[in-house]
CSV table of C-alpha atoms and ligand atoms in Angstrom, one decimal:
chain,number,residue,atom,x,y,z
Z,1,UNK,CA,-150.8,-3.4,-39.8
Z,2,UNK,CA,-150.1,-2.7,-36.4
Z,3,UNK,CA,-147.8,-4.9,-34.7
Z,4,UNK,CA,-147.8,-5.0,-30.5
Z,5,UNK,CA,-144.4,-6.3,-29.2
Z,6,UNK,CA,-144.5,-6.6,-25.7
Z,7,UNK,CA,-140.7,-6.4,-23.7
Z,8,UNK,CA,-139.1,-9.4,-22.8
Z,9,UNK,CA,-137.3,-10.8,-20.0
Z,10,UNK,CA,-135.0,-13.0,-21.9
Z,11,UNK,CA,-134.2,-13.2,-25.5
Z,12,UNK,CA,-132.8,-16.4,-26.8
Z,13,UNK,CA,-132.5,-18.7,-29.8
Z,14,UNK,CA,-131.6,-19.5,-33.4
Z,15,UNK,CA,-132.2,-17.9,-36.5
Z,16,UNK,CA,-132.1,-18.5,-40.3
Z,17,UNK,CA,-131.2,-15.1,-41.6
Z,18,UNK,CA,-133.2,-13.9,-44.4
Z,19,UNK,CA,-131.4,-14.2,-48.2
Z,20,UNK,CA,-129.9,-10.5,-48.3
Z,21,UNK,CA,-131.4,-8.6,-50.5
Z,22,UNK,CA,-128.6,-6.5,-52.4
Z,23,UNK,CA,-127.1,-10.0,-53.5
Z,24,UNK,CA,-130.8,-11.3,-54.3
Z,25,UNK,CA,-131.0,-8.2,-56.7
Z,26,UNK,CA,-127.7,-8.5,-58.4
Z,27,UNK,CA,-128.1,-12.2,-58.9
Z,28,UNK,CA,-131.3,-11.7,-61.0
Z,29,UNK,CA,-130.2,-9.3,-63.0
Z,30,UNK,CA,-126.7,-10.1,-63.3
Z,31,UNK,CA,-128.0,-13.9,-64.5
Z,32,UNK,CA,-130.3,-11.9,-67.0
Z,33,UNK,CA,-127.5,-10.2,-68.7
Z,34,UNK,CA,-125.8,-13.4,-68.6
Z,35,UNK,CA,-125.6,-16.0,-71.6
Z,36,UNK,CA,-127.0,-19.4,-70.2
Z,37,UNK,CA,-129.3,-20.2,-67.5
Z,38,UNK,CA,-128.5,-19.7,-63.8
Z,39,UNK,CA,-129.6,-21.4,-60.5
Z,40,UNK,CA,-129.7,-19.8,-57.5
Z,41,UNK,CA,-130.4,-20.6,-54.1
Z,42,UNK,CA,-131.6,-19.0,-50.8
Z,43,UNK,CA,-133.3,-16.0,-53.4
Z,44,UNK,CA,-134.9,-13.6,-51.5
Z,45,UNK,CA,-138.8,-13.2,-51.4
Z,46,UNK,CA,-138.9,-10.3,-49.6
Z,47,UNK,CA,-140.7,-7.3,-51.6
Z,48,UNK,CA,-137.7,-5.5,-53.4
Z,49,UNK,CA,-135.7,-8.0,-54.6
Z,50,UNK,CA,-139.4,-9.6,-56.2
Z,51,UNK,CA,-140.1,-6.1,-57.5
Z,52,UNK,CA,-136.9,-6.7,-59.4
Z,53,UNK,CA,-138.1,-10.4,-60.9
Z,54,UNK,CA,-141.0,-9.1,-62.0
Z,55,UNK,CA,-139.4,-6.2,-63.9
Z,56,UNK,CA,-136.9,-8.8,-65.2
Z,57,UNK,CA,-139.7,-11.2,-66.4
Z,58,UNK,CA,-142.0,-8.4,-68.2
Z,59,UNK,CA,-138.3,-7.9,-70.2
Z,60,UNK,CA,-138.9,-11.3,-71.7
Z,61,UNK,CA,-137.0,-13.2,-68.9
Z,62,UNK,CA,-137.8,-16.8,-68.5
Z,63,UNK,CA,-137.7,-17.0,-64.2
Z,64,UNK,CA,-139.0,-19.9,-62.4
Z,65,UNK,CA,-138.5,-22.2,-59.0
Z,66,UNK,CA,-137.7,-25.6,-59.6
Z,67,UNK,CA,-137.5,-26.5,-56.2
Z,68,UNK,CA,-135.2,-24.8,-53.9
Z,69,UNK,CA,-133.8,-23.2,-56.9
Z,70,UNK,CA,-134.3,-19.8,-58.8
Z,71,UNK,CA,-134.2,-20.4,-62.1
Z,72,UNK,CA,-133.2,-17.7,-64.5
Z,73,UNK,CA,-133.0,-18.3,-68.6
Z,74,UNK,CA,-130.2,-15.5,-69.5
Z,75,UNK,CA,-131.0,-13.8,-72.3
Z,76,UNK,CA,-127.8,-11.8,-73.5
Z,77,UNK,CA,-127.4,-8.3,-73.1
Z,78,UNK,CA,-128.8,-7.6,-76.3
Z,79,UNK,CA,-131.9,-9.7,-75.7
Z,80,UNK,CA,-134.3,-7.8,-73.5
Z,81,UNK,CA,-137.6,-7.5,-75.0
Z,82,UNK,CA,-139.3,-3.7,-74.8
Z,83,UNK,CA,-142.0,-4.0,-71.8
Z,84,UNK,CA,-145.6,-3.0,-73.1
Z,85,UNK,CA,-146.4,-1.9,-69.5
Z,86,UNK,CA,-144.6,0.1,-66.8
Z,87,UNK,CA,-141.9,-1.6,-65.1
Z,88,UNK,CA,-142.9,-1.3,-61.5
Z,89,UNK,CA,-140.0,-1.2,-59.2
Z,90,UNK,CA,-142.1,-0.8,-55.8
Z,91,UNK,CA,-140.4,0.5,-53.2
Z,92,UNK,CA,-137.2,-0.5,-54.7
Z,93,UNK,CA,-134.4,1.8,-55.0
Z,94,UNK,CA,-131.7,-0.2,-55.7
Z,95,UNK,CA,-133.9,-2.0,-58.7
Z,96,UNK,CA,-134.9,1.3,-60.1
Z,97,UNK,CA,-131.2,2.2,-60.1
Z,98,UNK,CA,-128.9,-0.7,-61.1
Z,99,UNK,CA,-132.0,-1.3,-64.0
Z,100,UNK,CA,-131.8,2.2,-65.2
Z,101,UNK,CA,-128.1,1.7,-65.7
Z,102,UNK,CA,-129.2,-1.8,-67.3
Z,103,UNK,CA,-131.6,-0.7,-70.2
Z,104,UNK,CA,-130.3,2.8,-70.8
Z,105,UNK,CA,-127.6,0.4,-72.1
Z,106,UNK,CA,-128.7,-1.3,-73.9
Z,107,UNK,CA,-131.4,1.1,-75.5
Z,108,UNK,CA,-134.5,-0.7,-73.7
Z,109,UNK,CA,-137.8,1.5,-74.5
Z,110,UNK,CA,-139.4,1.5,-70.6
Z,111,UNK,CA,-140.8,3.5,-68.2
Z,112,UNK,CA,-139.8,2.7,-64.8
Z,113,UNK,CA,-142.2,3.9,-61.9
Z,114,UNK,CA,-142.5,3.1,-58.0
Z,115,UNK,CA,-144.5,4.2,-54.7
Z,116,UNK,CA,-144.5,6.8,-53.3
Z,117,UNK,CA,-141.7,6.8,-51.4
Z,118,UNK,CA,-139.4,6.0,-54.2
Z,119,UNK,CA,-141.1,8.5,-56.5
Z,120,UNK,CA,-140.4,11.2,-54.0
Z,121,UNK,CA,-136.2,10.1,-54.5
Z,122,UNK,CA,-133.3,11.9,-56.0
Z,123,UNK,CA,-132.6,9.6,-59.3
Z,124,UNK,CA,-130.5,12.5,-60.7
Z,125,UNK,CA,-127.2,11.1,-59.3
Z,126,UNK,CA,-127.7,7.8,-62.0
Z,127,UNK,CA,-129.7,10.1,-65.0
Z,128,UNK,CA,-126.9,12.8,-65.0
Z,129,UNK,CA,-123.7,9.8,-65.5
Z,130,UNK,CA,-125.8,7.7,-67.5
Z,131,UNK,CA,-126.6,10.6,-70.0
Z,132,UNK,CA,-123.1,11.6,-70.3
Z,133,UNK,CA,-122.6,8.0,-71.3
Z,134,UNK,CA,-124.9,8.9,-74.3
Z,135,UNK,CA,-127.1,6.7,-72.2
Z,136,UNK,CA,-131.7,8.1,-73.4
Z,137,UNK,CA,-133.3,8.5,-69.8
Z,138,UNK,CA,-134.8,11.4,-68.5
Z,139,UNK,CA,-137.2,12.0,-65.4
Z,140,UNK,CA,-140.3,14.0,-64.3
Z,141,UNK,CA,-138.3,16.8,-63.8
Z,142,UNK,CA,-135.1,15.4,-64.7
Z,143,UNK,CA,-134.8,14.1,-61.5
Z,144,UNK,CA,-138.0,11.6,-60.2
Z,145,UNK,CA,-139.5,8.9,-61.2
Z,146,UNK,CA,-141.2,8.0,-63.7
Z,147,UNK,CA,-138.1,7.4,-65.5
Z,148,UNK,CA,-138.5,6.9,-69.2
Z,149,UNK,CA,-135.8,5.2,-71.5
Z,150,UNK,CA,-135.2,5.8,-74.9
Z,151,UNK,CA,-134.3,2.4,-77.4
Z,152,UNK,CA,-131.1,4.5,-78.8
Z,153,UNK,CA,-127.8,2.8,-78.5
Z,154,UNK,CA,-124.1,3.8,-78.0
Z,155,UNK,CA,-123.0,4.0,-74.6
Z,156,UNK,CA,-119.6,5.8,-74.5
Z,157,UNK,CA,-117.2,4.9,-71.4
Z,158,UNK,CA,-116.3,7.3,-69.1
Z,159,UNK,CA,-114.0,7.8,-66.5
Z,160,UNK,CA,-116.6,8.4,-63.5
Z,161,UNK,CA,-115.4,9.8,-59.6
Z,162,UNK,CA,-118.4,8.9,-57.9
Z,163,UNK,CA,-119.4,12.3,-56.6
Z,164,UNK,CA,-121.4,10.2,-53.6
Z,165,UNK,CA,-120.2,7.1,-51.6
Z,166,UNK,CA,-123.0,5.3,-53.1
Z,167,UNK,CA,-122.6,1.4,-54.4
Z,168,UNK,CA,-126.5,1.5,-56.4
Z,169,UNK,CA,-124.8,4.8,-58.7
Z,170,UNK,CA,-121.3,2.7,-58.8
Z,171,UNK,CA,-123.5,-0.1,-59.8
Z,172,UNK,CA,-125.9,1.6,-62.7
Z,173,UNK,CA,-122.5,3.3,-64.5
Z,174,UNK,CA,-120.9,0.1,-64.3
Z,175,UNK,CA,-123.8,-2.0,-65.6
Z,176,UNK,CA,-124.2,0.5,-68.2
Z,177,UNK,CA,-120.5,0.8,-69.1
Z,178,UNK,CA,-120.8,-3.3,-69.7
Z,179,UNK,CA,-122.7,-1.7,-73.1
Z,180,UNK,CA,-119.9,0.3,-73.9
Z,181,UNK,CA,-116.5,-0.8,-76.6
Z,182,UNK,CA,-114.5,1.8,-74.9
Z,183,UNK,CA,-114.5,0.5,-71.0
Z,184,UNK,CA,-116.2,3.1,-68.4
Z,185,UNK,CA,-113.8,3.6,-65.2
Z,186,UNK,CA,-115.8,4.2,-62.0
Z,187,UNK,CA,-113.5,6.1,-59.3
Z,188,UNK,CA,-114.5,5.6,-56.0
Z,189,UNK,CA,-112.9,7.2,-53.1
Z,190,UNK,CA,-114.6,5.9,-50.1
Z,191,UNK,CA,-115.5,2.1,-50.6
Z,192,UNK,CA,-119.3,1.2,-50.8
Z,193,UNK,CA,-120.8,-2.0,-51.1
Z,194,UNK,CA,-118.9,-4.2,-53.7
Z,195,UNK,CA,-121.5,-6.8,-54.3
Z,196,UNK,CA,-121.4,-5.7,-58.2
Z,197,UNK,CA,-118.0,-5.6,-58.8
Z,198,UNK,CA,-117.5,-9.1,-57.1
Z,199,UNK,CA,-120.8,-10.8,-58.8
Z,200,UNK,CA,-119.6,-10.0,-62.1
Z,201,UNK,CA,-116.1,-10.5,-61.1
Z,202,UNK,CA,-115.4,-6.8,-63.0
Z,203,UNK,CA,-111.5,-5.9,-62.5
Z,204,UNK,CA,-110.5,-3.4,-59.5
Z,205,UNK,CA,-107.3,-1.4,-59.5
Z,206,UNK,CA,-105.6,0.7,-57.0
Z,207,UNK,CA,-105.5,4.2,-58.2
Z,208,UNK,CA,-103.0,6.2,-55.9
Z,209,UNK,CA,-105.4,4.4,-52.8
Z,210,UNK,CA,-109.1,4.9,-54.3
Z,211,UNK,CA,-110.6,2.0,-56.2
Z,212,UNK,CA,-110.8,1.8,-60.1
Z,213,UNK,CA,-113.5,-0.3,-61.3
Z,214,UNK,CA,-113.5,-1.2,-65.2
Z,215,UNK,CA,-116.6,-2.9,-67.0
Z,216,UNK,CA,-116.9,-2.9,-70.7
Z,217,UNK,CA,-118.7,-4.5,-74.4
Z,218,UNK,CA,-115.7,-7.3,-74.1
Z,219,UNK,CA,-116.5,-7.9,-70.0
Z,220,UNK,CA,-118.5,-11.3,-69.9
Z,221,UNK,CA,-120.8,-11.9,-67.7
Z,222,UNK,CA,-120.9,-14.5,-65.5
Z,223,UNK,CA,-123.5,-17.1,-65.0
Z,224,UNK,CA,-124.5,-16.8,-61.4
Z,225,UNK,CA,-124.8,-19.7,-59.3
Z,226,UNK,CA,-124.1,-19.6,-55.5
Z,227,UNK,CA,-126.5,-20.0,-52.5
Z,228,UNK,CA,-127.7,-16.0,-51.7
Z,229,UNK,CA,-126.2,-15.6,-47.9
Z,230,UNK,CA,-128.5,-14.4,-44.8
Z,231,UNK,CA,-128.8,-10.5,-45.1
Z,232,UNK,CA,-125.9,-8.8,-42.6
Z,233,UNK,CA,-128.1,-5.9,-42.4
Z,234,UNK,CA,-131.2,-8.3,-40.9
Z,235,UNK,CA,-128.6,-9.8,-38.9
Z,236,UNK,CA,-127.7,-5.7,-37.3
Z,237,UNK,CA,-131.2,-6.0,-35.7
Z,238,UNK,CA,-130.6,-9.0,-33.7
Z,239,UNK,CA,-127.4,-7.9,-33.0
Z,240,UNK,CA,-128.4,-4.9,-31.5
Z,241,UNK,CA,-131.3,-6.3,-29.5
Z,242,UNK,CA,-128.9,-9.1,-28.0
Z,243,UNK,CA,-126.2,-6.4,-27.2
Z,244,UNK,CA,-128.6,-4.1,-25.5
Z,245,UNK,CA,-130.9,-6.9,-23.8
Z,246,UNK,CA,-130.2,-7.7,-20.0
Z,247,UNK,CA,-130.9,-11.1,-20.3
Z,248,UNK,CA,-129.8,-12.5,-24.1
Z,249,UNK,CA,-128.3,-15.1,-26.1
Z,250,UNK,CA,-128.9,-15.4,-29.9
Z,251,UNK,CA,-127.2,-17.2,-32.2
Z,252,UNK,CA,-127.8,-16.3,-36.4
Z,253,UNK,CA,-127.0,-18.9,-38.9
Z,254,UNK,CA,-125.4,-18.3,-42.7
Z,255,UNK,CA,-124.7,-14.5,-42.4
Z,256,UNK,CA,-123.1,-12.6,-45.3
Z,257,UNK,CA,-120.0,-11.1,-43.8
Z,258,UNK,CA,-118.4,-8.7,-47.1
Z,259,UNK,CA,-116.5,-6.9,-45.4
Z,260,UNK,CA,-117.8,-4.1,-47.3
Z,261,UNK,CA,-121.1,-4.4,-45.1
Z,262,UNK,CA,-120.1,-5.5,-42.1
Z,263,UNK,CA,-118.9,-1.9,-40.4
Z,264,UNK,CA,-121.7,-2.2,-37.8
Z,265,UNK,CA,-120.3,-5.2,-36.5
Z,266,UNK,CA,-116.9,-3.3,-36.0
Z,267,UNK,CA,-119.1,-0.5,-34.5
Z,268,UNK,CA,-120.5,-2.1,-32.2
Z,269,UNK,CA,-117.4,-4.6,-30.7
Z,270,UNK,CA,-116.2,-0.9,-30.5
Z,271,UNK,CA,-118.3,-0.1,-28.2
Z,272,UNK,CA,-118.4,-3.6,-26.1
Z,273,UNK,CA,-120.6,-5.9,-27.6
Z,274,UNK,CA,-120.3,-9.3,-26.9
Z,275,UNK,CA,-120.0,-10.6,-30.2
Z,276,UNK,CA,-118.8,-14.2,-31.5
Z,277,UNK,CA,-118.1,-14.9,-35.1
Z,278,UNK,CA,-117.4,-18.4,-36.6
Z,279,UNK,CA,-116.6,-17.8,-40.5
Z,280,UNK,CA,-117.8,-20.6,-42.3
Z,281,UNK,CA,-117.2,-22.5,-46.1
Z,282,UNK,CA,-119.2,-20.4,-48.3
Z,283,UNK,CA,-121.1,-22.4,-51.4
Z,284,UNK,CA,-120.4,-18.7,-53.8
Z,285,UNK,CA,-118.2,-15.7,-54.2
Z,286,UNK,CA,-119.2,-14.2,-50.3
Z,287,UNK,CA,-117.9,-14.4,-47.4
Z,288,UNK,CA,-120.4,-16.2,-44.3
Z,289,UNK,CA,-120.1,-17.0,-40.7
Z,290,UNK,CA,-122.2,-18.3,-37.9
Z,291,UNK,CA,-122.4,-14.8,-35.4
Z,292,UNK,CA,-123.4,-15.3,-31.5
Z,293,UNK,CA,-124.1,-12.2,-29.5
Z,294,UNK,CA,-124.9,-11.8,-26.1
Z,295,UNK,CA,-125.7,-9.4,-23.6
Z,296,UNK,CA,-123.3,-6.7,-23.2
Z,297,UNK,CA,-122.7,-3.1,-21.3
Z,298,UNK,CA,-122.0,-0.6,-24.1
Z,299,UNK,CA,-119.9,2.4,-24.1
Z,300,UNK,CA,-120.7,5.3,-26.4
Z,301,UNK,CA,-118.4,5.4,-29.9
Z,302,UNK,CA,-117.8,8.4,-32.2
Z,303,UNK,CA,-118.6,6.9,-35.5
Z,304,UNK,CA,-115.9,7.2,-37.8
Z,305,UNK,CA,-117.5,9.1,-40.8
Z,306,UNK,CA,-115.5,7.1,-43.5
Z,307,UNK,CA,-116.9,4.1,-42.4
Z,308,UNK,CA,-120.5,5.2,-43.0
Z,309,UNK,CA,-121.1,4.0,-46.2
Z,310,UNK,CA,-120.4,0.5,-45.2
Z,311,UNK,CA,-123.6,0.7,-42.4
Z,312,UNK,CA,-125.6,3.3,-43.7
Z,313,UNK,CA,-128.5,0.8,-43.4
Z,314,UNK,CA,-127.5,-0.3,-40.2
Z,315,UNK,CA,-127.7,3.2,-39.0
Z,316,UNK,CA,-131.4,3.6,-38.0
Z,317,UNK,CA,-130.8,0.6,-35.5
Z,318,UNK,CA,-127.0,1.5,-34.4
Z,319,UNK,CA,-128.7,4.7,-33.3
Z,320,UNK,CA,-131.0,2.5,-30.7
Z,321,UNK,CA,-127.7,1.1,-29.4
Z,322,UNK,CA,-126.2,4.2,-29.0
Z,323,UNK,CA,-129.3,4.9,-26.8
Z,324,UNK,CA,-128.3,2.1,-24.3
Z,325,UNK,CA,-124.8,2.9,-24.2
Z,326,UNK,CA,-123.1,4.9,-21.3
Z,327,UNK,CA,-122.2,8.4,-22.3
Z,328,UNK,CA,-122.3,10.5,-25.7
Z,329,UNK,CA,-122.3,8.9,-29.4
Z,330,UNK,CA,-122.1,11.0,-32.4
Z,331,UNK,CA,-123.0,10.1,-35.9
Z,332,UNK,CA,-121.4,12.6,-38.5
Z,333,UNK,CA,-121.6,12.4,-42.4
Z,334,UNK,CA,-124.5,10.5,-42.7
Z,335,UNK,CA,-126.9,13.2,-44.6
Z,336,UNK,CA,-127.2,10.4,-46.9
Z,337,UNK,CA,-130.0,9.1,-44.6
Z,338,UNK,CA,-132.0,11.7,-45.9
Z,339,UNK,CA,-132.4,10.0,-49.5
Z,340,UNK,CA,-133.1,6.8,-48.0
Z,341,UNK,CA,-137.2,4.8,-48.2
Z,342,UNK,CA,-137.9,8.1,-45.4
Z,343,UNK,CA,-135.7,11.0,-44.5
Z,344,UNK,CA,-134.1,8.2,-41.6
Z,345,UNK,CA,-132.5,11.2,-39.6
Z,346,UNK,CA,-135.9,12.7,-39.1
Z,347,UNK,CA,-137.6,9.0,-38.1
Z,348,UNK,CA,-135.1,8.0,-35.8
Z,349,UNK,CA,-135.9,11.6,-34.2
Z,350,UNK,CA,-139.7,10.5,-33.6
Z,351,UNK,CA,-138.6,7.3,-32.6
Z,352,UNK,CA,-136.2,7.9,-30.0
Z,353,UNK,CA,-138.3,10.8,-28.7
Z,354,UNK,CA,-141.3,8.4,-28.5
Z,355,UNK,CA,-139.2,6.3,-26.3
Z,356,UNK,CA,-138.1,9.0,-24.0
Z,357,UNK,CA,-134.2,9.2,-25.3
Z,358,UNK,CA,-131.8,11.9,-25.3
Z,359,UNK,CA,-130.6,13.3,-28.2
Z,360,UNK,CA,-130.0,16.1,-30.8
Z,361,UNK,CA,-130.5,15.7,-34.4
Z,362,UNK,CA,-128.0,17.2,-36.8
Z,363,UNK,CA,-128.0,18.5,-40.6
Z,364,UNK,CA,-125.5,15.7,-41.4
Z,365,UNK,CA,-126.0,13.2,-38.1
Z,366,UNK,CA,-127.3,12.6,-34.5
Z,367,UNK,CA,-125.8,13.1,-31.2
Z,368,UNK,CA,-126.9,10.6,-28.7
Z,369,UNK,CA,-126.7,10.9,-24.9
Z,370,UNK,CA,-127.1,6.8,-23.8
Z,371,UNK,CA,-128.7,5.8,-20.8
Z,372,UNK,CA,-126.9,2.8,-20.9
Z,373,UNK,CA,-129.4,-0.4,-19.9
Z,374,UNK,CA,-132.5,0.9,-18.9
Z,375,UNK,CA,-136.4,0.0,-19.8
Z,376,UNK,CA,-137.5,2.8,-22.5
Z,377,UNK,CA,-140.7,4.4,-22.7
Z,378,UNK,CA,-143.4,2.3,-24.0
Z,379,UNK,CA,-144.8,4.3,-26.9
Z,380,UNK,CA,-146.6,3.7,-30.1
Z,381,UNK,CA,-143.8,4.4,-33.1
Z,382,UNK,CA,-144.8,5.1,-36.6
Z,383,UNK,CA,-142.6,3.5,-39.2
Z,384,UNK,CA,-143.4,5.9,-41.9
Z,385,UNK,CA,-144.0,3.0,-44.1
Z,386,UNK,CA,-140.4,2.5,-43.9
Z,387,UNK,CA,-138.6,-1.3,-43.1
Z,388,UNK,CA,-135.7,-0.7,-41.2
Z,389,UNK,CA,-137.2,2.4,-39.1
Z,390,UNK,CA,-140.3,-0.7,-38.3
Z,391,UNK,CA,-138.0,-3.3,-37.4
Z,392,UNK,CA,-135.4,-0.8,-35.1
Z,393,UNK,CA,-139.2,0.3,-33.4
Z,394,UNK,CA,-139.2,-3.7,-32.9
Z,395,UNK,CA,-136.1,-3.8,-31.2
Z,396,UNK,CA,-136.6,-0.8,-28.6
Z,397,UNK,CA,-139.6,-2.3,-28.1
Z,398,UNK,CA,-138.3,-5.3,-26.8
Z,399,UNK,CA,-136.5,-3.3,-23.8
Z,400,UNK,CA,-139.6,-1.8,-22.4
Z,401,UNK,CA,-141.1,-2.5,-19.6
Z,402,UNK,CA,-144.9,-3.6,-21.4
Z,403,UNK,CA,-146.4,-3.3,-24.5
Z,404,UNK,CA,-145.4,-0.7,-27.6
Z,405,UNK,CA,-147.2,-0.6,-30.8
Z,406,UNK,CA,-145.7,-0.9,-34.3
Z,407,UNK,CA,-147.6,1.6,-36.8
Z,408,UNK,CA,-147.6,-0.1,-40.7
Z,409,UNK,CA,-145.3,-2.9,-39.6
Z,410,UNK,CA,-146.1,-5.1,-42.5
Z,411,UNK,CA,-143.2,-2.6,-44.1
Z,412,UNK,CA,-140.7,-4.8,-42.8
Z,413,UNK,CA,-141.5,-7.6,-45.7
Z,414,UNK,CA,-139.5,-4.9,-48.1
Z,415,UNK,CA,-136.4,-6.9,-46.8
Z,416,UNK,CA,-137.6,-9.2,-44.0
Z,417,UNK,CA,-141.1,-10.4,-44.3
Z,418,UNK,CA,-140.4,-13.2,-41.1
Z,419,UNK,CA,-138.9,-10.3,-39.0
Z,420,UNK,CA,-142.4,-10.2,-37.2
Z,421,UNK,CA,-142.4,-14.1,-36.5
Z,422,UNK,CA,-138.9,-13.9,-35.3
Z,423,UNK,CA,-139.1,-11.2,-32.8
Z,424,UNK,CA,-141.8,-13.5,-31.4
Z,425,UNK,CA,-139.4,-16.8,-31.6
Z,426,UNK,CA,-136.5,-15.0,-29.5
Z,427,UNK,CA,-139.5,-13.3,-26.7
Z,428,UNK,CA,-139.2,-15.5,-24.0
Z,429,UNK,CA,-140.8,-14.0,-21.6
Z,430,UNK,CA,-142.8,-10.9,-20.5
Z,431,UNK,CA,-141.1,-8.7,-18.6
M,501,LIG,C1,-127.8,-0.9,-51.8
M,501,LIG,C2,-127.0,0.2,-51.6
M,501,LIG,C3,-127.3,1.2,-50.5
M,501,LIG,C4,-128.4,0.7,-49.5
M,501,LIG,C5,-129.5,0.0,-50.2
M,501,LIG,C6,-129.0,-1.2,-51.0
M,501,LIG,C7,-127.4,-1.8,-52.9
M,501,LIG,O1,-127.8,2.4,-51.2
M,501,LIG,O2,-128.8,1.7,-48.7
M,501,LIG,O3,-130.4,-0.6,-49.2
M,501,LIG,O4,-127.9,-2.9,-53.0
M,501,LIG,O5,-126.6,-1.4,-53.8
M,501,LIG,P1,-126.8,3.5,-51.7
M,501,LIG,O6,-125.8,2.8,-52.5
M,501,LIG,O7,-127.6,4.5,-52.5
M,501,LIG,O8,-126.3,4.1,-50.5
């Protein structure tokens, strides 16, 4: 699909953020492993976190709406039935991951495949921990999918140092270590994304300052019923686009706010954004808030490498602020971006060029000279199939002076299928 957004000369309104997806996943799986059946609302129905249902459901799950409610008949972690077919997991890293983790556990035969795009990513960093759990999975050349899954049994716990900042490898040991008598210690040194840890309400100890996460056989695991909150990393895009924007005042309803995922936000007050948050009673286990942004002048910001892992999705679209700040950002320690749906650091290089920014790509990061507010090239960006490289095209186009074209813009459904619909709701007028 190609999607024209035209630049706007004022953006305002309300939105309802879409369910976020990592919680969307968890919550499915998490209630699968669980003994008991789970309700949960707000589940996402964007395209990964269904990938994962379906998955779930060809494993003998019993999933269905009743009403506003998701449904989901646990069936112990020794009840998974072996799939006859592939398990597809789309375009979905994070359920290829945290599942592999989940039936090399518990000694599920299954073959788990995906697009292209996730067929081209690493999946060594979860086959090498899980095998040295005793854990059967292997790869096409040990390392891509299709992963296949042997039905042996007798995961061993290990002490793990994550070897990459990465909370869908914390996520697969862990689940798999929930298998294990012996209780599997994941070690992580820069905190990622603790969605897991905190959904399954797994203990955390301080270990001379990293984080020591134990799950084990004896762990239970927890029913899950909470309302999913709006995704923080849809919420980046409109925060950026208000921020950047001239003329703009948006207001986002029911946004997660972990503080695990909420590093853009702190990013971006950094560098001046004018942005208001009202931390509301949450109806579950995370944090949400009502978040206001408005137009802003932005000054450039060294991003602080440690804090990459908790907006490594936000990235692709901090990168479009940088472009309208005054003076020189830097993005460091972010190679990471490379293993993501597209290598990101090379997209965001066709994107920004396409608009007619300044800038100089790095092994490891980006160094962006920002124009501060200015109307960008109109230009027609290619996505690269990729959502979040789609939906930051979406927001540069918004600044331009005219029309830009979105190339396969329907990728945006991966974790925002209304994104489309929404840009359109805050365009008030053509510029
Ligand atoms: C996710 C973790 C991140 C993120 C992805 C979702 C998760 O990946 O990029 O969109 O739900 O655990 P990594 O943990 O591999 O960085």
């Amino acid at each position: 699909m190609r999607q024209t957004v035209h630049g706007t000369g004022r953006l305002e309104g309300r939105l309802e953020l879409p369910p976020d997806k990592s919680i969307s996943h968890r919550a499915a799986m998490f209630a699968a492993l669980a003994e008991g059946t789970s309700r949960v609302q707000n589940f996402s129905d964007a395209d990964d976190p269904q990938s994962t249902l379906s998955c779930l459901k060809q494993l003998g799950v019993n999933i269905q709406m009743e009403g506003d409610l998701l449904r989901i008949d646990g069936v112990g972690r020794n009840g998974f039935t072996a799939p006859e077919r592939d398990l597809d997991c789309g375009n979905s890293g994070t359920t290829m991951r945290l599942m592999s983790g989940i039936l090399a556990g518990a000694g599920v035969a299954s073959r788990l495949v995906g697009d292209s795009s996730l067929s081209r990513r690493t999946m060594r960093r979860v086959i090498e921990p899980l095998r040295e759990m005793g854990g059967e999975i292997d790869g096409r050349d040990g390392e891509f999918a299709p992963l296949v899954i042997g039905s042996g049994r007798g995961i061993r716990g290990i002490r793990y140092p994550l070897p990459i900042a990465s909370a869908q490898l914390k996520s697969a040991v862990l689940l798999a270590g929930l298998f294990g008598e012996k209780p599997t210690e994941v070690v992580e040194t820069v905190p990622s994304r603790d969605h897991t840890e905190r959904l399954l309400g797994l203990p955390v100890e301080d270990m001379d300052g990293k984080r020591m996460i134990r799950s084990s056989l004896e762990h239970p695991v927890p029913l899950q019923q909470y309302r999913v909150p709006g995704d923080f990393s849809a919420a980046a895009f409109w925060l950026v686009a208000g921020a950047v924007h001239p003329d703009a005042e948006i207001h986002l309803s029911g946004a997660g706010i972990n503080p695990t995922r909420i590093a853009a936000l702190h990013v971006l007050q950094e560098m001046g954004a004018d942005i208001e948050i009202r931390e509301m009673e949450s109806k579950g286990p995370e944090p949400v808030a009502e978040i206001t942004v408005r137009s802003s002048s932005l000054k450039a910001v060294r991003l602080d490498p440690s804090l990459i892992p908790n907006c490594i999705d936000e990235l692709p679209v901090l990168m479009v602020a940088m472009a309208f700040a005054e003076g020189r950002s830097e993005i460091t320690g972010a190679a990471e971006l490379r293993y993501k749906e597209t290598d990101r650091l090379t997209a965001m290089e066709s994107l920004l060029a396409a608009a007619g920014e300044r800038f100089e790509q790095r092994d490891d990061g980006i160094v962006i000279q920002g124009r501060g507010t200015h109307q960008p090239d109109i230009a027609e960006f290619e996505s690269e199939h990729d959502h979040r490289i789609a939906m930051a095209a979406g927001v540069i186009s918004l600044m331009a002076d005219g029309a830009s074209v979105v190339r396969n813009a329907e990728s945006a459904s991966i974790s925002y299928p209304q994104f489309w619909e929404d840009l359109q709701k805050l365009s008030k007028s053509s510029s």
